[in-house]
XYZ file of C-alpha atoms in Angstrom:
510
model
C 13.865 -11.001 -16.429
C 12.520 -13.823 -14.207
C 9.184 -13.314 -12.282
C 6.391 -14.666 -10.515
C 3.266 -15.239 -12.479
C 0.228 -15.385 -10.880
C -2.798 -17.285 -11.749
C -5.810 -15.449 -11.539
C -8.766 -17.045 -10.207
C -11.048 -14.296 -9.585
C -10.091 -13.192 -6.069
C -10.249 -9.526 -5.053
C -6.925 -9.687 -4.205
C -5.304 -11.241 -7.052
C -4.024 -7.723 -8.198
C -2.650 -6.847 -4.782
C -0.729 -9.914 -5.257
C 1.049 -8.957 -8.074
C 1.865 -5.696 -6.298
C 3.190 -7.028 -3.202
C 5.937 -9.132 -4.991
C 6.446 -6.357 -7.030
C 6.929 -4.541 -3.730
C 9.356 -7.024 -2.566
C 11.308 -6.199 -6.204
C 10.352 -9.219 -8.320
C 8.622 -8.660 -11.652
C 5.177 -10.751 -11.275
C 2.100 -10.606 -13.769
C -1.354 -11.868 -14.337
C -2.441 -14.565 -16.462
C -5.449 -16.830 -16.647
C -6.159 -20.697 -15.578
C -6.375 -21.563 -19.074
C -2.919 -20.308 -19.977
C -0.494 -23.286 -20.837
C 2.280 -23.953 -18.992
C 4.303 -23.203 -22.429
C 2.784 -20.036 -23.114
C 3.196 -19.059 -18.977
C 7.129 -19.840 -20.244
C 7.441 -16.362 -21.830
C 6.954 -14.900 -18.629
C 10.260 -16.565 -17.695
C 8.510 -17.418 -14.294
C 10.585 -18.763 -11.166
C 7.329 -19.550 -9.720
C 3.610 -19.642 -10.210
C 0.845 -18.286 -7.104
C -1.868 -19.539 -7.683
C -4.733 -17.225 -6.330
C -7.922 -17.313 -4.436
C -11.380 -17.096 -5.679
C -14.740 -17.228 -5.136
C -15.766 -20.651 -6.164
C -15.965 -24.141 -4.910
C -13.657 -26.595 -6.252
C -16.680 -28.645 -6.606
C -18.827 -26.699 -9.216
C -19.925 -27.224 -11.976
C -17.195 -25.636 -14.619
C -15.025 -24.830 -11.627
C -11.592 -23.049 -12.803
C -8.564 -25.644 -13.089
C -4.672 -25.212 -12.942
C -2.857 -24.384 -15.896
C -2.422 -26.930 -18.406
C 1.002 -28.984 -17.684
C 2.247 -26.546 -14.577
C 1.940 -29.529 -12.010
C 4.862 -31.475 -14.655
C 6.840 -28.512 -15.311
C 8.593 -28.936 -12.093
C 8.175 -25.049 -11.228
C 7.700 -24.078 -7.646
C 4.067 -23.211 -6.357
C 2.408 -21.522 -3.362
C -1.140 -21.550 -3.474
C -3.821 -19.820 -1.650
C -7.376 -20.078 -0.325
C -8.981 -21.271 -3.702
C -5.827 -22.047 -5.270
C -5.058 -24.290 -2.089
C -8.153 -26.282 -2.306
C -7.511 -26.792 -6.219
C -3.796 -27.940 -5.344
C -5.044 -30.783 -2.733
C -7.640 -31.644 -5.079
C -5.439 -32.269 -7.805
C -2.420 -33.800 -5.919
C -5.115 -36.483 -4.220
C -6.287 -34.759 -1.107
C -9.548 -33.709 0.079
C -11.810 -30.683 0.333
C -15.130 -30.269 2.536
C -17.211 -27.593 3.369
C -16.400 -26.414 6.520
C -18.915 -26.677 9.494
C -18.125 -23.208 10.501
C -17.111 -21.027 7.899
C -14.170 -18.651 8.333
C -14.384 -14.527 7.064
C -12.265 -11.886 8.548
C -9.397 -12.068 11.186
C -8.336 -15.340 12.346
C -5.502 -16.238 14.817
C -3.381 -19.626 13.789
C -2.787 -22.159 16.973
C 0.125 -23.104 15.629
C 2.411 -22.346 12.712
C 5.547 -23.671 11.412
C 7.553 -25.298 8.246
C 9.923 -23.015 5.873
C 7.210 -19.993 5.167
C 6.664 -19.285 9.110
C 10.410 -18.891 9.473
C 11.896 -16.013 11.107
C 8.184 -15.267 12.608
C 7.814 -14.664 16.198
C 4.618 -14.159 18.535
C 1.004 -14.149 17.416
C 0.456 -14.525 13.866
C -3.254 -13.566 12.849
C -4.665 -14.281 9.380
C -7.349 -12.705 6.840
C -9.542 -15.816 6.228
C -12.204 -15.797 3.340
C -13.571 -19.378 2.997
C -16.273 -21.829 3.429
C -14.537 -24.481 2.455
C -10.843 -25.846 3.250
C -8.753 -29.325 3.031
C -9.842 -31.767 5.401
C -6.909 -34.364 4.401
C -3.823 -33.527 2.441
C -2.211 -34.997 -0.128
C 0.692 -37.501 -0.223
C 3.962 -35.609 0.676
C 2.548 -32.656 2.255
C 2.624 -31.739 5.917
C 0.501 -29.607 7.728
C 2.214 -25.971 8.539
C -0.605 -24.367 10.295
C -4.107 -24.462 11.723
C -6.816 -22.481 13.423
C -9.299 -23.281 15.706
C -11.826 -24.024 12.885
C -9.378 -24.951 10.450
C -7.354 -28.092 10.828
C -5.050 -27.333 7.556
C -4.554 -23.751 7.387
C -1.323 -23.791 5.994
C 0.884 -26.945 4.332
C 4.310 -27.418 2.219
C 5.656 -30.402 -0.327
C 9.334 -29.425 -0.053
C 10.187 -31.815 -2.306
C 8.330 -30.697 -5.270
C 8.397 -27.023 -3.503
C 4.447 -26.731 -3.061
C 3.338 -24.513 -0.625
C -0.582 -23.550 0.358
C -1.952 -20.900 2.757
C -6.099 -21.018 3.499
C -5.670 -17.661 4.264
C -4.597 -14.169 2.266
C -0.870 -13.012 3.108
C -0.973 -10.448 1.005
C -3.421 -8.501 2.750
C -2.907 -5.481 5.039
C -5.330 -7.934 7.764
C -2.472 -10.510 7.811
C 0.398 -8.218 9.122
C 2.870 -10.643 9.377
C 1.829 -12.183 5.417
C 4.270 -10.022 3.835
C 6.955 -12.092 4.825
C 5.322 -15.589 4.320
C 5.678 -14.064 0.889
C 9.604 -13.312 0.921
C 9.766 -16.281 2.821
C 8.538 -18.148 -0.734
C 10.755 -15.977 -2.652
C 13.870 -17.137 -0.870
C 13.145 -20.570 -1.198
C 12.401 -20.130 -5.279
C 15.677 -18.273 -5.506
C 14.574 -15.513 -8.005
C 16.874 -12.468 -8.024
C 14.863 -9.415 -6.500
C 16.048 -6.913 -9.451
C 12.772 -4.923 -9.998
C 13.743 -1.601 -9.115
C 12.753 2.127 -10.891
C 16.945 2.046 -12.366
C 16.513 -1.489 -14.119
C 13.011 -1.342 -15.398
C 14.150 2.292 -16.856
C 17.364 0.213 -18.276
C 15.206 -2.339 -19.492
C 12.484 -0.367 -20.848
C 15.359 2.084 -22.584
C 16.814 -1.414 -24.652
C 12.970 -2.682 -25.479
C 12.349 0.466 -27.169
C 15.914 0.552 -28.565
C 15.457 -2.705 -29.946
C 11.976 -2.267 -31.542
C 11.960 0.727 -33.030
C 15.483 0.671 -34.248
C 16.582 3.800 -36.595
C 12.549 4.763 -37.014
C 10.618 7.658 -35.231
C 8.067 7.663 -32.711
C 5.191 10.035 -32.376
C 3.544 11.031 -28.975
C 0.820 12.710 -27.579
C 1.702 14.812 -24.430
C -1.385 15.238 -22.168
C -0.069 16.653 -19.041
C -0.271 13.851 -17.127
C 2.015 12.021 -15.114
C 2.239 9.048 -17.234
C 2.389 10.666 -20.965
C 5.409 13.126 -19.238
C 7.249 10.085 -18.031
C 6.736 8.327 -21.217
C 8.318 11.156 -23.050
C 11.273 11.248 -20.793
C 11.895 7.805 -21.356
C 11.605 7.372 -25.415
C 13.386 10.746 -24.922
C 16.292 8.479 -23.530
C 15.813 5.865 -25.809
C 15.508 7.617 -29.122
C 16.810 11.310 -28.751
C 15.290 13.632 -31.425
C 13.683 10.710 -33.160
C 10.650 11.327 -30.482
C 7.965 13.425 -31.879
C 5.884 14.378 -28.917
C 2.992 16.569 -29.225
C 1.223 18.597 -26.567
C -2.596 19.259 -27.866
C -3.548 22.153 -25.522
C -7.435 22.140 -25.684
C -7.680 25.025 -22.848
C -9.769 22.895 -20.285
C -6.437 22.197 -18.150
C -5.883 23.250 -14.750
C -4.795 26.813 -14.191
C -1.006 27.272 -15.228
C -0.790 23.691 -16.229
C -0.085 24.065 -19.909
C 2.819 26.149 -19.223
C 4.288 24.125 -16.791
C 4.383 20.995 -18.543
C 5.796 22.530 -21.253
C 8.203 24.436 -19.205
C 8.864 21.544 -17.547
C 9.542 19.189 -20.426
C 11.817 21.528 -22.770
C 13.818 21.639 -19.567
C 14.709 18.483 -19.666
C 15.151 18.177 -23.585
C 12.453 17.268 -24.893
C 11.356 18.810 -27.922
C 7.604 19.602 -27.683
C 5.347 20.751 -30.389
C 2.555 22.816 -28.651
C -0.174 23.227 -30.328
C -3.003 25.935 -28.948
C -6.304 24.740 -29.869
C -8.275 26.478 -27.156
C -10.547 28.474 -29.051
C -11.361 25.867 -31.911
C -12.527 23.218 -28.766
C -14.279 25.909 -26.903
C -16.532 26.466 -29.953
C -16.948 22.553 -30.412
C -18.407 22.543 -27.016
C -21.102 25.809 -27.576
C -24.059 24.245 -26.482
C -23.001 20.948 -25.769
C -24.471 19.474 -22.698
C -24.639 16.143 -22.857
C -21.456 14.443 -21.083
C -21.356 11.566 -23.510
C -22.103 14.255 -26.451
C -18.817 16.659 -25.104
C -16.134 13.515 -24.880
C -16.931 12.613 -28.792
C -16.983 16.424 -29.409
C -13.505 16.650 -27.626
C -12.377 14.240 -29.250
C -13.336 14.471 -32.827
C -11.303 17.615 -32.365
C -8.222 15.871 -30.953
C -8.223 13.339 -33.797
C -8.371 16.240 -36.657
C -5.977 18.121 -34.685
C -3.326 15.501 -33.432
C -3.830 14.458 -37.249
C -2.949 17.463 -38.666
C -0.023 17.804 -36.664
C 1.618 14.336 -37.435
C 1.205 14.488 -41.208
C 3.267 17.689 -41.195
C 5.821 15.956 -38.741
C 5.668 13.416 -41.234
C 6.042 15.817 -44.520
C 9.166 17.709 -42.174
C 10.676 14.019 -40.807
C 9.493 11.392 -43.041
C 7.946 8.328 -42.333
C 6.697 7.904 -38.461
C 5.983 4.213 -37.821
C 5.460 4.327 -34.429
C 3.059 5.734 -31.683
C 3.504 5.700 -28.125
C 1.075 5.654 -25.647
C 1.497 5.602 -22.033
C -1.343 2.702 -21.246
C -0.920 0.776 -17.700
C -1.112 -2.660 -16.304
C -4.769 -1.800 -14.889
C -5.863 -0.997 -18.025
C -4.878 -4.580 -19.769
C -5.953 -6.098 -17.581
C -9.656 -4.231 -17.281
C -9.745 -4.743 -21.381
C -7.781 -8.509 -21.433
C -6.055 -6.610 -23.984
C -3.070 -8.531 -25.989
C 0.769 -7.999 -26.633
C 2.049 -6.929 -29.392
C 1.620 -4.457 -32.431
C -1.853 -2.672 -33.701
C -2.969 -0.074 -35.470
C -4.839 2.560 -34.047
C -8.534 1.954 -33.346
C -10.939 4.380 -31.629
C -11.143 2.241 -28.113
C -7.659 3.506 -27.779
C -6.012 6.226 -26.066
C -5.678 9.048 -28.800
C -9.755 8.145 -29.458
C -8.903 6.420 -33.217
C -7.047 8.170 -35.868
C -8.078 8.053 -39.327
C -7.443 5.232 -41.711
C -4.747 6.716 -43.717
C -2.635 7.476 -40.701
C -1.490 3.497 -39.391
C 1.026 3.760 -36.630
C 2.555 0.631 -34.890
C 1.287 1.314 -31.394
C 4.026 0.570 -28.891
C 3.480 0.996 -24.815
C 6.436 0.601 -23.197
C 4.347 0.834 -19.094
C 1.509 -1.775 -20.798
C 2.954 -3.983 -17.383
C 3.521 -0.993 -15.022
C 1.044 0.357 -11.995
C 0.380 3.870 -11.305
C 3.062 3.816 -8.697
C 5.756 2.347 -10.199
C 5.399 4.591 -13.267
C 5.542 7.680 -10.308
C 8.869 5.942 -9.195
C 9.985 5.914 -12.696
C 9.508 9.308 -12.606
C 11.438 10.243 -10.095
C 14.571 8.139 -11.611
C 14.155 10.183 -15.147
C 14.095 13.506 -13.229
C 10.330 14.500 -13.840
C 9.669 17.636 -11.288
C 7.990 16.553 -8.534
C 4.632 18.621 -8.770
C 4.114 17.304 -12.122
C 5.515 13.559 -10.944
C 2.418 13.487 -7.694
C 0.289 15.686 -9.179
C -3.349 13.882 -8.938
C -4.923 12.162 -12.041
C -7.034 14.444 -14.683
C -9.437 13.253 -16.856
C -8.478 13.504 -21.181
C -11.264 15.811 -21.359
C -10.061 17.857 -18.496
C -12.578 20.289 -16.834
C -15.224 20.039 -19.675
C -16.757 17.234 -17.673
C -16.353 18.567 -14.231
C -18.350 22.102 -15.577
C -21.976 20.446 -15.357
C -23.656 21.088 -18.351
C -22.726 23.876 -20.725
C -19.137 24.806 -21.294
C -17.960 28.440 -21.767
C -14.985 30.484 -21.369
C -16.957 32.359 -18.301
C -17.825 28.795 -16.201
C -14.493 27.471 -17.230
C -12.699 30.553 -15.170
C -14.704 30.494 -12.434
C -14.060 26.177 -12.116
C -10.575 27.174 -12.539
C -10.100 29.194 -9.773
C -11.844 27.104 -7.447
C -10.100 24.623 -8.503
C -6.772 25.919 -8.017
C -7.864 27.497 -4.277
C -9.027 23.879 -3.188
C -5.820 22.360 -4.936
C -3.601 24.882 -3.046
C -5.442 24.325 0.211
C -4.386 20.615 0.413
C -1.145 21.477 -0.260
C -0.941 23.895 2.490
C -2.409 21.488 4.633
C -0.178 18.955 4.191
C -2.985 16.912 2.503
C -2.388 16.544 -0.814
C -0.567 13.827 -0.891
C -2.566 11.298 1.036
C -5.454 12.124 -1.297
C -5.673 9.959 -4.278
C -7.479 12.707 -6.399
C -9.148 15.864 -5.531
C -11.579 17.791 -7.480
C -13.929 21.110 -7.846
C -17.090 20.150 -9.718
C -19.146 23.555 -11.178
C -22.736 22.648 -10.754
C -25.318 23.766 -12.890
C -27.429 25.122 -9.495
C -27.418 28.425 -8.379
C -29.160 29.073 -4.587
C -29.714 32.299 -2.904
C -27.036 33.912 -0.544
C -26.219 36.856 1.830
C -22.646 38.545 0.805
C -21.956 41.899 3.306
C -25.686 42.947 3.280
C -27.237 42.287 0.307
C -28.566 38.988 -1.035
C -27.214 36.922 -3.816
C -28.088 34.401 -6.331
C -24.754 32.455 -7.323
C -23.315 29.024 -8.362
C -22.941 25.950 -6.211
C -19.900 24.106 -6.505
C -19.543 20.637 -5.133
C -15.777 19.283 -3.665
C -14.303 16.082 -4.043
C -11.632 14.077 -2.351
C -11.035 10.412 -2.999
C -8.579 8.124 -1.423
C -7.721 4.934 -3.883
C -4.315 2.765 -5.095
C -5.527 2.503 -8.536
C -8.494 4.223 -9.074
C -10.370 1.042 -9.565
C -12.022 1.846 -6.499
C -11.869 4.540 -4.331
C -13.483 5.687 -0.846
C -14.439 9.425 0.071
C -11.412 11.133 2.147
C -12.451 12.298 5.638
C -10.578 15.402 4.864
C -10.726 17.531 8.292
C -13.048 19.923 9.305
C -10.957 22.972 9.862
C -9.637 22.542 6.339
C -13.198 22.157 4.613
C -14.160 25.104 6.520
C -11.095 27.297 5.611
C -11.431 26.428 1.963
C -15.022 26.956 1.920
C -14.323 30.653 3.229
C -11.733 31.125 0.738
C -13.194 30.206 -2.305
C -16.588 32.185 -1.185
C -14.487 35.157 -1.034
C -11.992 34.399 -3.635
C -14.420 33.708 -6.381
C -17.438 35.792 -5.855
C -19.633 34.111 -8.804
C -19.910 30.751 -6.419
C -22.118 31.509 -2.911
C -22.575 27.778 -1.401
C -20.290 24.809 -1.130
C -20.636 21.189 -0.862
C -18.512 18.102 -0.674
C -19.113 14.397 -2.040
C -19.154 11.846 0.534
C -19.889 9.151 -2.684
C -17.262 6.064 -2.631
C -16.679 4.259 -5.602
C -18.725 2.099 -6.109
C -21.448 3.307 -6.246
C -20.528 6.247 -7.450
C -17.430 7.232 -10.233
C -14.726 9.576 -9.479
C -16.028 12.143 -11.600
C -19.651 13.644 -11.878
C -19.379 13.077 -15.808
């Protein structure tokens, strides 16, 4: 499949990039300024973006364009950084800029083949201190700004195009279709949609694994589901997928999944573990101490489970795991095969069990796995149902974990959960949480005085959970919630909600 590969130069917004064309239905991915042109070849790009970034084309070390991309004759729009680099390198010059430009700009005048079709004003996110001050043989200036002389210029010949300014951010409204605008004139087919990556996905998997079996680990989520339904498609009863039930889900979530995936034909070994990982946890505090506890027992468990799949099946070469674009490209992780380690998803599995790992959504985000979803027929409250953590409510219970301060976290839980549904909230909320603090406070119930637990709330709003800011959920809804879990769950007397973005704070307390 052709796409757009963009070259990442350390801008904030070189992953938003990627999104938008994706947005616009052409595959695009990441790679890095050192990446030859040859390797950038497997990509089967129709065109390269080069991104923006936060140095000067004039320090010392300063990022460069890829090796050979400038005579591989393949289209190129460049932006703020990536613009400055371009001129550089094509003979044109770059200066600081007397005034420096940050935030909302409006151009004076616009034009050439990414304006067309644009009417009116046309206002721009600029981010720069310096900018091209004379450009480079066979270029002509497109745009400028009152402080800018070259905001914008095009090579048509050799079909270069450069923008000082960020058109793939919400602050440019009209950038989206500077960007469809390039696409046209590169002539890539816009075939990224949910029904052809499924088809595509479907033969990779087809293809790779051929007659052998693949193993899975079910967690609940919305990615491990959809992963099942796919290999599910792909390889019939030849998946193996195994839901470890450690009993620190949300309330009725085991038995939905599980309801949910047999209904669709996937056959599910459950296992119930609950008890064995509640005594793990006795008088575990710690946070760090509780995910290696929970996991130690996964591994032995999950273990356990595959070699008897194994004694019933045969040999299982394969394991799937439902890792994400975000996650490569947070751990610059590679392509290909590996065996298991313990930095992976599953935590490591022992020596003597070596799977081929294969992760079919390694170059999906969040969202386009949800849409994904929706094509392979996942129900929708598991398909927008908000992220959980592996370890599930052992680190949102605040110090020890028991059967007693798991019910109580539970039924919070599931009264704020319930709330933003009613509300029409939930949504618009990235992830939503009830933390169980280890604080108790005094309190007046009817007439007589109490000494309960304080639970904290949490809402976040986020695209990929990289970062996230606090939701301004309304007041009427905190207060009706507040009431209802006060009454609802009479071990917690006092409420309080996180108004902690990311950074600096996490999603989670733990």
């Amino acid at each position: 499949m052709a796409s757009v590969v963009v070259v990442d130069y350390g801008s904030q917004y070189t992953r938003l990039i990627t999104r938008r064309l994706r947005e616009l239905k052409v595959f695009s991915i990441i790679a890095q300024p050192e990446t030859s042109t040859k390797d950038l070849q497997a990509y089967e790009p129709a065109g390269v973006i080069l991104s923006g970034g936060p140095q000067s084309v004039y320090d010392e070390g300063a990022s460069g364009i890829p090796p050979g991309l400038l005579d591989s004759g393949l289209p190129i729009l460049a932006i703020c950084y990536g613009m400055q680099l371009l001129a550089t390198k094509l003979g044109g010059q770059v200066d600081p800029n007397s005034i420096r430009e940050y935030g909302k700009t409006t151009l004076e005048s616009f034009g050439g083949h990414l304006f067309e079709g644009i009417e009116g004003e046309f206002v721009a996110w600029m981010s720069h201190g310096d900018s091209v001050s004379r450009v480079p043989a066979g270029f002509q200036v497109t745009g400028a700004t009152a402080d800018t002389q070259v905001a914008a210029m095009e090579d048509l010949e050799r079909g270069y195009y450069a923008l000082q300014f960020h058109p793939e951010v919400q602050h440019t409204p009209k950038g989206l279709t500077l960007l469809e605008n390039f696409l046209q004139q590169i002539g890539i087919d816009r075939t990224w949609t949910p029904n052809n990556i499924v088809d595509s996905l479907t033969c990779e998997v087809q293809e790779r694994v051929g007659g052998g079996r693949v193993l899975l680990g079910i967690s609940g989520g919305v990615d491990s589901s959809t992963l099942g339904l796919l290999l599910h498609r792909a390889l019939g009863d030849r998946l193996h997928a195994v839901f470890v039930d450690h009993g620190l889900l949300r309330q009725g979530e085991a038995e939905e999944v599980e309801g949910a995936l047999r209904d669709l034909g996937i056959d599910l070994t459950v296992i119930n573990a609950a008890d064995r990982f509640l005594k793990a946890l006795k008088g575990v505090k710690d946070p760090e101490r509780k995910r290696k506890r929970i996991g130690r027992e996964f591994i032995e468990v999950f273990n356990a489970c595959a070699l008897s799949l194994q004694n019933k099946f045969g040999t299982i070469r394969y394991l799937a795991q439902g890792t994400l674009y975000p996650d490569i490209i947070e751990s610059a992780g590679s392509h290909g095969a590996a065996n298991i380690k313990s930095h992976h998803n599953v935590g490591g599995l022992p020596t003597n069990l070596t799977f081929e790992l294969i992760e079919p959504f390694r170059n999906l985000f969040k969202d386009e796995v949800r849409e994904i979803a929706k094509t392979l027929g996942l129900p929708q409250e598991l398909r927008r149902r908000h992220p959980f953590p592996g370890p599930g409510f052992a680190i949102r219970c605040i110090g020890e974990v028991t059967s007693e301060r798991l019910d109580i976290l539970r039924r919070v839980d599931d009264i704020f959960v319930t709330g933003l549904r009613e509300f029409g909230l939930y949504d618009d909320t990235w992830q939503a949480l009830a933390i169980l603090t280890p604080l108790r406070s005094v309190g007046v119930m009817g007439d007589g005085r109490t000494y309960a637990h304080t639970v904290a709330l949490r809402a976040v709003s986020s695209v990929d959970g990289m970062t996230a800011d606090w939701t301004r959920l309304p007041y009427d809804f905190l207060a009706t919630v507040s009431n209802r879990i006060v009454n609802g769950v009479p071990e917690v007397n006092r409420i309080v909600y996180d108004i902690t973005s990311k950074p600096p704070g996490t999603i989670e307390w733990e």
